[in-house]
Amino acid sequence: MPIQDSPAGDTAVRLIQISDVHYRDAPGTHGFVRHDPDAGLAATLEGAADALASADVLVASGDLADTGEPGAYRRLGDVLQGLSVPVYCLPGNHDSHDAYTACLPRTGVHLEPAVRIGPWLLLMVDTNALGREHVGDGVYRDLDDRMTRADGPELSAPEAARIREILAGSDAEHALLFLHQPPLAEICPNLDPSGRLGALLRDFPRIRAISGGHLHSSLEGEFAGVPVFVAPSTTFSIDFEGRRFDGPGYRTFTLHPDGRVESAAHTVPGPITDAMRAKPAPRFLTELMLGTATIDEMRALTDEQFEARFGEPRPTRGA
């Protein structure tokens, strides 16, 4: 099982997490939110320059491409390769398994499932089992509706076995799991603590925390007694309490030798954030992200029913 090793000595491990980059195969503004993934990522990396200068590693936690285009991964890989720190990636529900694995990795941009830094083991976990099927030998086939099906964290049996093998074979004192869909009860009320993810936490108490993305927001919570963090998106984020959009951002971690985890979310100041904060977030989008409405439910509504349900017209998605 490939594990990358990096030195850290007895000092704290410092890392940066970015998520939900939603790159396309060409620059431009996309979606009904009218966001620019290239500009958002560039602003995020510029805003994180000081943190990058002292970081040991950067983790990119899924939805790295918006629709899974091969060109999107090639373009993103070129950007990430230019950073001063090694980058470890994991897929989200928007990512295409074949294009992601074929087009993203390069020198300094890794798809390996784990990296050991001092006393810490960082694990990149694929929690997209609801949106793809395992066809053998570590090969997965994306389902046509993977983007909407994989709305919560679910490990396939082979992925759970892979992570267990890595944990069992490592003498690292502490572990931090990175995944795409965060296991928050308020977002995923049907999440079973006795399932594969919960069993990992029970059987390996060295796991000190979990961090995900997916929600385009900087939330925190817990699952099965383990702290859960959520990184904002580099495209746009959502202030769920204020029902407004927010700017691109990132999350930083300080992992102490004694197992303590410190983390903070950061929104990048500047014109992108100013423009986003001027926009109210549609009710349908906040409910969709929070799991109180589903894509299938929305599709079943007529335009009149949609407006009555959410108090706003059905949006039209831009190119």
mmCIF file of C-alpha atoms in Angstrom:
data_model
loop_
_atom_site.group_PDB
_atom_site.id
_atom_site.type_symbol
_atom_site.label_atom_id
_atom_site.label_comp_id
_atom_site.label_asym_id
_atom_site.label_seq_id
_atom_site.Cartn_x
_atom_site.Cartn_y
_atom_site.Cartn_z
ATOM 1 C CA MET A 1 0.000 0.000 0.000
ATOM 2 C CA PRO A 2 1.748 3.246 -1.084
ATOM 3 C CA ILE A 3 2.415 5.678 1.755
ATOM 4 C CA GLN A 4 4.399 8.838 1.260
ATOM 5 C CA ASP A 5 6.691 9.880 4.139
ATOM 6 C CA SER A 6 7.659 13.454 4.974
ATOM 7 C CA PRO A 7 9.834 14.693 7.842
ATOM 8 C CA ALA A 8 8.486 16.892 10.623
ATOM 9 C CA GLY A 9 10.554 16.063 13.693
ATOM 10 C CA ASP A 10 9.032 16.943 17.051
ATOM 11 C CA THR A 11 7.414 20.160 15.833
ATOM 12 C CA ALA A 12 3.760 20.683 15.015
ATOM 13 C CA VAL A 13 2.537 19.707 11.545
ATOM 14 C CA ARG A 14 0.977 22.575 9.594
ATOM 15 C CA LEU A 15 -1.271 22.006 6.643
ATOM 16 C CA ILE A 16 -3.770 23.756 4.408
ATOM 17 C CA GLN A 17 -7.004 22.301 3.069
ATOM 18 C CA ILE A 18 -8.764 23.544 -0.040
ATOM 19 C CA SER A 19 -11.953 22.040 -1.404
ATOM 20 C CA ASP A 20 -14.623 22.229 -4.081
ATOM 21 C CA VAL A 21 -12.461 23.874 -6.723
ATOM 22 C CA HIS A 22 -14.940 22.963 -9.493
ATOM 23 C CA TYR A 23 -12.425 23.610 -12.277
ATOM 24 C CA ARG A 24 -13.556 23.443 -15.900
ATOM 25 C CA ASP A 25 -11.570 22.630 -19.030
ATOM 26 C CA ALA A 26 -11.482 26.335 -19.948
ATOM 27 C CA PRO A 27 -11.477 29.528 -17.869
ATOM 28 C CA GLY A 28 -14.705 31.464 -17.496
ATOM 29 C CA THR A 29 -17.743 32.258 -15.394
ATOM 30 C CA HIS A 30 -20.184 29.442 -14.751
ATOM 31 C CA GLY A 31 -23.455 28.520 -13.109
ATOM 32 C CA PHE A 32 -26.395 30.556 -11.898
ATOM 33 C CA VAL A 33 -24.122 31.929 -9.143
ATOM 34 C CA ARG A 34 -21.878 33.287 -11.932
ATOM 35 C CA HIS A 35 -18.659 32.185 -10.250
ATOM 36 C CA ASP A 36 -15.214 31.927 -11.834
ATOM 37 C CA PRO A 37 -13.319 28.840 -10.566
ATOM 38 C CA ASP A 38 -9.974 30.069 -11.911
ATOM 39 C CA ALA A 39 -10.271 33.463 -10.250
ATOM 40 C CA GLY A 40 -11.498 31.920 -6.998
ATOM 41 C CA LEU A 41 -8.602 29.472 -6.766
ATOM 42 C CA ALA A 42 -6.070 32.150 -7.655
ATOM 43 C CA ALA A 43 -7.467 34.463 -4.968
ATOM 44 C CA THR A 44 -7.444 31.626 -2.422
ATOM 45 C CA LEU A 45 -3.835 30.690 -3.079
ATOM 46 C CA GLU A 46 -2.790 34.348 -2.970
ATOM 47 C CA GLY A 47 -4.643 34.839 0.304
ATOM 48 C CA ALA A 48 -3.048 31.699 1.738
ATOM 49 C CA ALA A 49 0.489 32.699 0.713
ATOM 50 C CA ASP A 50 1.756 33.168 4.273
ATOM 51 C CA ALA A 51 0.200 29.897 5.409
ATOM 52 C CA LEU A 52 1.647 28.093 2.382
ATOM 53 C CA ALA A 53 5.107 29.393 3.217
ATOM 54 C CA SER A 54 5.079 27.505 6.538
ATOM 55 C CA ALA A 55 2.900 24.521 5.565
ATOM 56 C CA ASP A 56 4.099 20.925 5.343
ATOM 57 C CA VAL A 57 1.372 19.814 2.936
ATOM 58 C CA LEU A 58 -1.803 20.930 1.163
ATOM 59 C CA VAL A 59 -4.857 18.661 0.922
ATOM 60 C CA ALA A 60 -7.423 19.164 -1.862
ATOM 61 C CA SER A 61 -10.600 17.459 -0.658
ATOM 62 C CA GLY A 62 -12.712 16.732 -3.686
ATOM 63 C CA ASP A 63 -14.955 18.238 -6.346
ATOM 64 C CA LEU A 64 -11.732 19.309 -7.994
ATOM 65 C CA ALA A 65 -13.468 19.408 -11.375
ATOM 66 C CA ASP A 66 -17.032 20.594 -11.873
ATOM 67 C CA THR A 67 -18.173 18.032 -14.437
ATOM 68 C CA GLY A 68 -15.166 15.697 -14.565
ATOM 69 C CA GLU A 69 -13.636 16.932 -17.817
ATOM 70 C CA PRO A 70 -10.099 15.588 -18.448
ATOM 71 C CA GLY A 71 -8.920 19.057 -19.407
ATOM 72 C CA ALA A 72 -10.049 20.441 -16.064
ATOM 73 C CA TYR A 73 -7.735 18.048 -14.199
ATOM 74 C CA ARG A 74 -4.836 18.828 -16.513
ATOM 75 C CA ARG A 75 -5.266 22.562 -15.958
ATOM 76 C CA LEU A 76 -5.693 22.175 -12.202
ATOM 77 C CA GLY A 77 -2.695 19.852 -11.960
ATOM 78 C CA ASP A 78 -0.536 22.490 -13.612
ATOM 79 C CA VAL A 79 -1.600 25.058 -11.010
ATOM 80 C CA LEU A 80 -1.103 22.753 -8.028
ATOM 81 C CA GLN A 81 2.267 21.550 -9.323
ATOM 82 C CA GLY A 82 3.537 25.114 -9.064
ATOM 83 C CA LEU A 83 2.982 25.307 -5.302
ATOM 84 C CA SER A 84 5.858 25.142 -2.838
ATOM 85 C CA VAL A 85 4.342 22.235 -0.855
ATOM 86 C CA PRO A 86 3.311 18.691 -1.800
ATOM 87 C CA VAL A 87 -0.375 18.348 -2.636
ATOM 88 C CA TYR A 88 -2.520 15.325 -1.768
ATOM 89 C CA CYS A 89 -5.892 14.941 -3.462
ATOM 90 C CA LEU A 90 -9.070 12.951 -2.980
ATOM 91 C CA PRO A 91 -12.213 12.793 -5.143
ATOM 92 C CA GLY A 92 -15.670 14.257 -4.592
ATOM 93 C CA ASN A 93 -19.069 13.473 -6.061
ATOM 94 C CA HIS A 94 -18.453 15.813 -9.045
ATOM 95 C CA ASP A 95 -15.174 14.095 -9.958
ATOM 96 C CA SER A 96 -14.908 11.534 -12.744
ATOM 97 C CA HIS A 97 -12.876 8.564 -11.496
ATOM 98 C CA ASP A 98 -11.163 7.792 -14.816
ATOM 99 C CA ALA A 99 -10.281 11.382 -15.741
ATOM 100 C CA TYR A 100 -9.232 12.210 -12.172
ATOM 101 C CA THR A 101 -6.826 9.291 -11.922
ATOM 102 C CA ALA A 102 -5.449 9.683 -15.457
ATOM 103 C CA CYS A 103 -5.022 13.447 -15.742
ATOM 104 C CA LEU A 104 -4.399 14.985 -12.309
ATOM 105 C CA PRO A 105 -1.303 13.325 -10.780
ATOM 106 C CA ARG A 106 2.165 14.619 -11.563
ATOM 107 C CA THR A 107 5.324 15.540 -9.669
ATOM 108 C CA GLY A 108 4.228 17.087 -6.388
ATOM 109 C CA VAL A 109 0.518 16.300 -6.927
ATOM 110 C CA HIS A 110 -0.375 12.966 -5.359
ATOM 111 C CA LEU A 111 -3.330 10.589 -5.319
ATOM 112 C CA GLU A 112 -1.726 8.293 -2.729
ATOM 113 C CA PRO A 113 -4.136 7.525 0.116
ATOM 114 C CA ALA A 114 -1.799 8.438 2.979
ATOM 115 C CA VAL A 115 1.174 10.555 4.018
ATOM 116 C CA ARG A 116 3.090 10.230 7.281
ATOM 117 C CA ILE A 117 4.473 13.458 8.727
ATOM 118 C CA GLY A 118 6.179 13.040 12.088
ATOM 119 C CA PRO A 119 3.732 11.420 14.540
ATOM 120 C CA TRP A 120 0.756 12.135 12.265
ATOM 121 C CA LEU A 121 -0.780 9.968 9.548
ATOM 122 C CA LEU A 122 -2.958 11.865 7.069
ATOM 123 C CA LEU A 123 -5.462 9.690 5.209
ATOM 124 C CA MET A 124 -7.273 10.671 2.015
ATOM 125 C CA VAL A 125 -10.511 8.672 2.055
ATOM 126 C CA ASP A 126 -12.912 8.141 -0.872
ATOM 127 C CA THR A 127 -16.453 8.455 0.529
ATOM 128 C CA ASN A 128 -18.269 8.425 -2.837
ATOM 129 C CA ALA A 129 -19.566 4.851 -2.720
ATOM 130 C CA LEU A 130 -23.160 5.996 -3.272
ATOM 131 C CA GLY A 131 -22.168 7.440 -6.654
ATOM 132 C CA ARG A 132 -19.869 4.786 -8.094
ATOM 133 C CA GLU A 133 -19.504 1.045 -8.053
ATOM 134 C CA HIS A 134 -16.396 -1.031 -7.492
ATOM 135 C CA VAL A 135 -15.732 -3.338 -10.425
ATOM 136 C CA GLY A 136 -12.625 -5.019 -9.007
ATOM 137 C CA ASP A 137 -8.906 -4.461 -8.396
ATOM 138 C CA GLY A 138 -9.425 -0.933 -7.091
ATOM 139 C CA VAL A 139 -11.259 0.149 -10.260
ATOM 140 C CA TYR A 140 -14.507 2.094 -9.958
ATOM 141 C CA ARG A 141 -17.235 2.929 -12.453
ATOM 142 C CA ASP A 142 -19.050 6.224 -12.041
ATOM 143 C CA LEU A 143 -22.822 6.112 -11.990
ATOM 144 C CA ASP A 144 -24.532 8.547 -14.345
ATOM 145 C CA ASP A 145 -26.170 10.366 -11.428
ATOM 146 C CA ARG A 146 -23.129 10.277 -9.133
ATOM 147 C CA MET A 147 -23.309 14.020 -8.425
ATOM 148 C CA THR A 148 -26.701 13.741 -6.764
ATOM 149 C CA ARG A 149 -26.516 10.175 -5.427
ATOM 150 C CA ALA A 150 -23.284 10.626 -3.464
ATOM 151 C CA ASP A 151 -24.701 13.315 -1.198
ATOM 152 C CA GLY A 152 -23.406 11.768 2.033
ATOM 153 C CA PRO A 153 -20.245 9.985 3.191
ATOM 154 C CA GLU A 154 -20.213 6.280 2.362
ATOM 155 C CA LEU A 155 -17.167 4.017 2.106
ATOM 156 C CA SER A 156 -17.161 1.061 -0.233
ATOM 157 C CA ALA A 157 -16.027 -2.229 1.300
ATOM 158 C CA PRO A 158 -12.695 -2.142 -0.638
ATOM 159 C CA GLU A 159 -12.040 1.459 0.439
ATOM 160 C CA ALA A 160 -12.767 0.669 4.085
ATOM 161 C CA ALA A 161 -10.432 -2.332 3.863
ATOM 162 C CA ARG A 162 -7.714 -0.185 2.257
ATOM 163 C CA ILE A 163 -7.881 2.450 5.015
ATOM 164 C CA ARG A 164 -7.925 -0.242 7.698
ATOM 165 C CA GLU A 165 -4.820 -1.829 6.196
ATOM 166 C CA ILE A 166 -2.973 1.482 6.219
ATOM 167 C CA LEU A 167 -3.963 2.270 9.814
ATOM 168 C CA ALA A 168 -3.102 -1.219 11.029
ATOM 169 C CA GLY A 169 0.301 -1.076 9.355
ATOM 170 C CA SER A 170 1.293 2.359 10.649
ATOM 171 C CA ASP A 171 2.891 3.132 13.998
ATOM 172 C CA ALA A 172 1.909 6.809 13.750
ATOM 173 C CA GLU A 173 0.573 8.054 17.080
ATOM 174 C CA HIS A 174 -2.224 10.136 15.572
ATOM 175 C CA ALA A 175 -4.343 10.121 12.415
ATOM 176 C CA LEU A 176 -6.458 12.703 10.616
ATOM 177 C CA LEU A 177 -9.028 11.628 8.027
ATOM 178 C CA PHE A 178 -9.765 13.788 5.020
ATOM 179 C CA LEU A 179 -12.860 13.025 2.960
ATOM 180 C CA HIS A 180 -15.286 14.919 0.757
ATOM 181 C CA GLN A 181 -18.734 14.592 2.331
ATOM 182 C CA PRO A 182 -18.497 15.498 6.028
ATOM 183 C CA PRO A 183 -20.292 13.203 8.514
ATOM 184 C CA LEU A 184 -22.451 15.796 10.259
ATOM 185 C CA ALA A 185 -25.724 14.566 11.741
ATOM 186 C CA GLU A 186 -27.555 17.804 10.957
ATOM 187 C CA ILE A 187 -26.649 17.372 7.268
ATOM 188 C CA CYS A 188 -26.937 13.577 7.063
ATOM 189 C CA PRO A 189 -29.561 12.580 9.667
ATOM 190 C CA ASN A 190 -29.612 8.974 8.421
ATOM 191 C CA LEU A 191 -25.856 8.517 8.851
ATOM 192 C CA ASP A 192 -25.251 5.313 10.811
ATOM 193 C CA PRO A 193 -22.484 5.572 13.447
ATOM 194 C CA SER A 194 -22.195 1.783 13.301
ATOM 195 C CA GLY A 195 -21.398 1.823 9.563
ATOM 196 C CA ARG A 196 -17.962 1.512 7.966
ATOM 197 C CA LEU A 197 -16.836 5.036 8.849
ATOM 198 C CA GLY A 198 -18.035 4.759 12.433
ATOM 199 C CA ALA A 199 -16.357 1.367 12.748
ATOM 200 C CA LEU A 200 -13.036 2.909 11.692
ATOM 201 C CA LEU A 201 -13.331 5.508 14.438
ATOM 202 C CA ARG A 202 -14.249 2.865 16.994
ATOM 203 C CA ASP A 203 -11.467 0.459 16.042
ATOM 204 C CA PHE A 204 -8.740 3.102 15.615
ATOM 205 C CA PRO A 205 -8.995 5.643 18.435
ATOM 206 C CA ARG A 206 -5.800 7.253 17.093
ATOM 207 C CA ILE A 207 -8.066 9.088 14.630
ATOM 208 C CA ARG A 208 -8.179 12.536 16.234
ATOM 209 C CA ALA A 209 -10.354 14.405 13.730
ATOM 210 C CA ILE A 210 -12.101 14.350 10.351
ATOM 211 C CA SER A 211 -12.215 17.120 7.784
ATOM 212 C CA GLY A 212 -14.325 17.398 4.650
ATOM 213 C CA GLY A 213 -15.689 19.854 2.122
ATOM 214 C CA HIS A 214 -18.786 19.478 -0.084
ATOM 215 C CA LEU A 215 -20.940 22.033 1.763
ATOM 216 C CA HIS A 216 -19.156 25.193 0.559
ATOM 217 C CA SER A 217 -19.095 26.444 4.137
ATOM 218 C CA SER A 218 -16.844 26.556 7.196
ATOM 219 C CA LEU A 219 -18.821 24.391 9.600
ATOM 220 C CA GLU A 220 -17.684 22.358 12.610
ATOM 221 C CA GLY A 221 -19.298 19.521 14.534
ATOM 222 C CA GLU A 222 -18.637 15.951 15.609
ATOM 223 C CA PHE A 223 -19.350 12.378 14.591
ATOM 224 C CA ALA A 224 -19.145 9.449 16.998
ATOM 225 C CA GLY A 225 -17.307 11.708 19.429
ATOM 226 C CA VAL A 226 -14.650 12.768 16.906
ATOM 227 C CA PRO A 227 -14.347 16.442 15.844
ATOM 228 C CA VAL A 228 -15.460 17.187 12.281
ATOM 229 C CA PHE A 229 -14.313 20.232 10.313
ATOM 230 C CA VAL A 230 -15.574 21.519 6.959
ATOM 231 C CA ALA A 231 -13.460 23.588 4.572
ATOM 232 C CA PRO A 232 -14.998 26.393 2.521
ATOM 233 C CA SER A 233 -14.887 26.247 -1.260
ATOM 234 C CA THR A 234 -12.343 28.058 -3.387
ATOM 235 C CA THR A 235 -15.165 29.096 -5.739
ATOM 236 C CA PHE A 236 -17.833 30.555 -3.453
ATOM 237 C CA SER A 237 -19.044 29.729 0.014
ATOM 238 C CA ILE A 238 -22.393 30.013 1.762
ATOM 239 C CA ASP A 239 -23.282 31.692 5.029
ATOM 240 C CA PHE A 240 -26.180 29.421 5.982
ATOM 241 C CA GLU A 241 -27.254 31.508 8.984
ATOM 242 C CA GLY A 242 -27.305 34.753 7.043
ATOM 243 C CA ARG A 243 -28.607 33.095 3.849
ATOM 244 C CA ARG A 244 -25.986 34.877 1.783
ATOM 245 C CA PHE A 245 -23.119 33.855 -0.439
ATOM 246 C CA ASP A 246 -19.576 34.359 0.762
ATOM 247 C CA GLY A 247 -16.193 34.458 -0.909
ATOM 248 C CA PRO A 248 -13.629 31.748 -1.582
ATOM 249 C CA GLY A 249 -11.617 30.372 1.292
ATOM 250 C CA TYR A 250 -9.490 27.646 2.823
ATOM 251 C CA ARG A 251 -8.860 25.938 6.154
ATOM 252 C CA THR A 252 -5.613 25.679 8.126
ATOM 253 C CA PHE A 253 -4.570 23.027 10.642
ATOM 254 C CA THR A 254 -1.932 22.806 13.327
ATOM 255 C CA LEU A 255 -1.433 19.212 14.422
ATOM 256 C CA HIS A 256 0.447 18.997 17.705
ATOM 257 C CA PRO A 257 2.745 16.120 18.712
ATOM 258 C CA ASP A 258 0.435 15.293 21.634
ATOM 259 C CA GLY A 259 -2.565 14.770 19.317
ATOM 260 C CA ARG A 260 -4.269 18.131 19.720
ATOM 261 C CA VAL A 261 -5.833 19.574 16.573
ATOM 262 C CA GLU A 262 -6.227 23.300 15.998
ATOM 263 C CA SER A 263 -8.087 24.480 12.914
ATOM 264 C CA ALA A 264 -9.412 27.731 11.507
ATOM 265 C CA ALA A 265 -11.378 28.620 8.380
ATOM 266 C CA HIS A 266 -10.368 31.662 6.351
ATOM 267 C CA THR A 267 -12.330 33.694 3.805
ATOM 268 C CA VAL A 268 -10.171 35.555 1.307
ATOM 269 C CA PRO A 269 -10.803 39.326 1.315
ATOM 270 C CA GLY A 270 -11.109 41.162 -1.978
ATOM 271 C CA PRO A 271 -13.444 41.959 -4.853
ATOM 272 C CA ILE A 272 -14.682 38.372 -5.354
ATOM 273 C CA THR A 273 -15.777 38.128 -1.735
ATOM 274 C CA ASP A 274 -17.327 41.608 -1.826
ATOM 275 C CA ALA A 275 -19.354 40.676 -4.897
ATOM 276 C CA MET A 276 -20.464 37.343 -3.442
ATOM 277 C CA ARG A 277 -21.522 38.871 -0.127
ATOM 278 C CA ALA A 278 -23.813 41.226 -2.015
ATOM 279 C CA LYS A 279 -25.850 38.238 -3.228
ATOM 280 C CA PRO A 280 -28.520 36.479 -1.152
ATOM 281 C CA ALA A 281 -28.234 32.703 -1.276
ATOM 282 C CA PRO A 282 -31.403 31.133 -2.743
ATOM 283 C CA ARG A 283 -33.435 29.131 -0.276
ATOM 284 C CA PHE A 284 -33.466 26.074 -2.547
ATOM 285 C CA LEU A 285 -29.652 26.026 -2.561
ATOM 286 C CA THR A 286 -29.256 26.340 1.202
ATOM 287 C CA GLU A 287 -31.829 23.582 1.737
ATOM 288 C CA LEU A 288 -30.142 21.392 -0.859
ATOM 289 C CA MET A 289 -26.717 21.813 0.742
ATOM 290 C CA LEU A 290 -28.107 21.213 4.224
ATOM 291 C CA GLY A 291 -29.944 18.076 3.150
ATOM 292 C CA THR A 292 -33.478 19.326 3.816
ATOM 293 C CA ALA A 293 -34.339 19.086 0.099
ATOM 294 C CA THR A 294 -33.094 16.790 -2.655
ATOM 295 C CA ILE A 295 -32.488 17.197 -6.380
ATOM 296 C CA ASP A 296 -35.104 14.534 -7.098
ATOM 297 C CA GLU A 297 -37.705 16.384 -5.019
ATOM 298 C CA MET A 298 -36.952 19.619 -6.850
ATOM 299 C CA ARG A 299 -37.131 17.990 -10.275
ATOM 300 C CA ALA A 300 -40.553 16.571 -9.433
ATOM 301 C CA LEU A 301 -41.967 20.036 -8.776
ATOM 302 C CA THR A 302 -43.595 22.123 -11.487
ATOM 303 C CA ASP A 303 -42.297 25.653 -11.830
ATOM 304 C CA GLU A 304 -45.318 26.887 -9.895
ATOM 305 C CA GLN A 305 -44.792 24.322 -7.121
ATOM 306 C CA PHE A 306 -41.095 25.157 -6.970
ATOM 307 C CA GLU A 307 -41.820 28.847 -6.459
ATOM 308 C CA ALA A 308 -44.450 28.085 -3.838
ATOM 309 C CA ARG A 309 -42.088 25.723 -1.997
ATOM 310 C CA PHE A 310 -39.012 27.925 -1.961
ATOM 311 C CA GLY A 311 -40.440 31.418 -2.436
ATOM 312 C CA GLU A 312 -38.367 32.030 -5.571
ATOM 313 C CA PRO A 313 -38.450 31.029 -9.252
ATOM 314 C CA ARG A 314 -36.636 27.954 -10.456
ATOM 315 C CA PRO A 315 -33.132 29.051 -11.571
ATOM 316 C CA THR A 316 -31.634 28.445 -14.977
ATOM 317 C CA ARG A 317 -28.064 27.182 -14.890
ATOM 318 C CA GLY A 318 -25.543 29.083 -16.965
ATOM 319 C CA ALA A 319 -23.089 27.395 -19.302
#
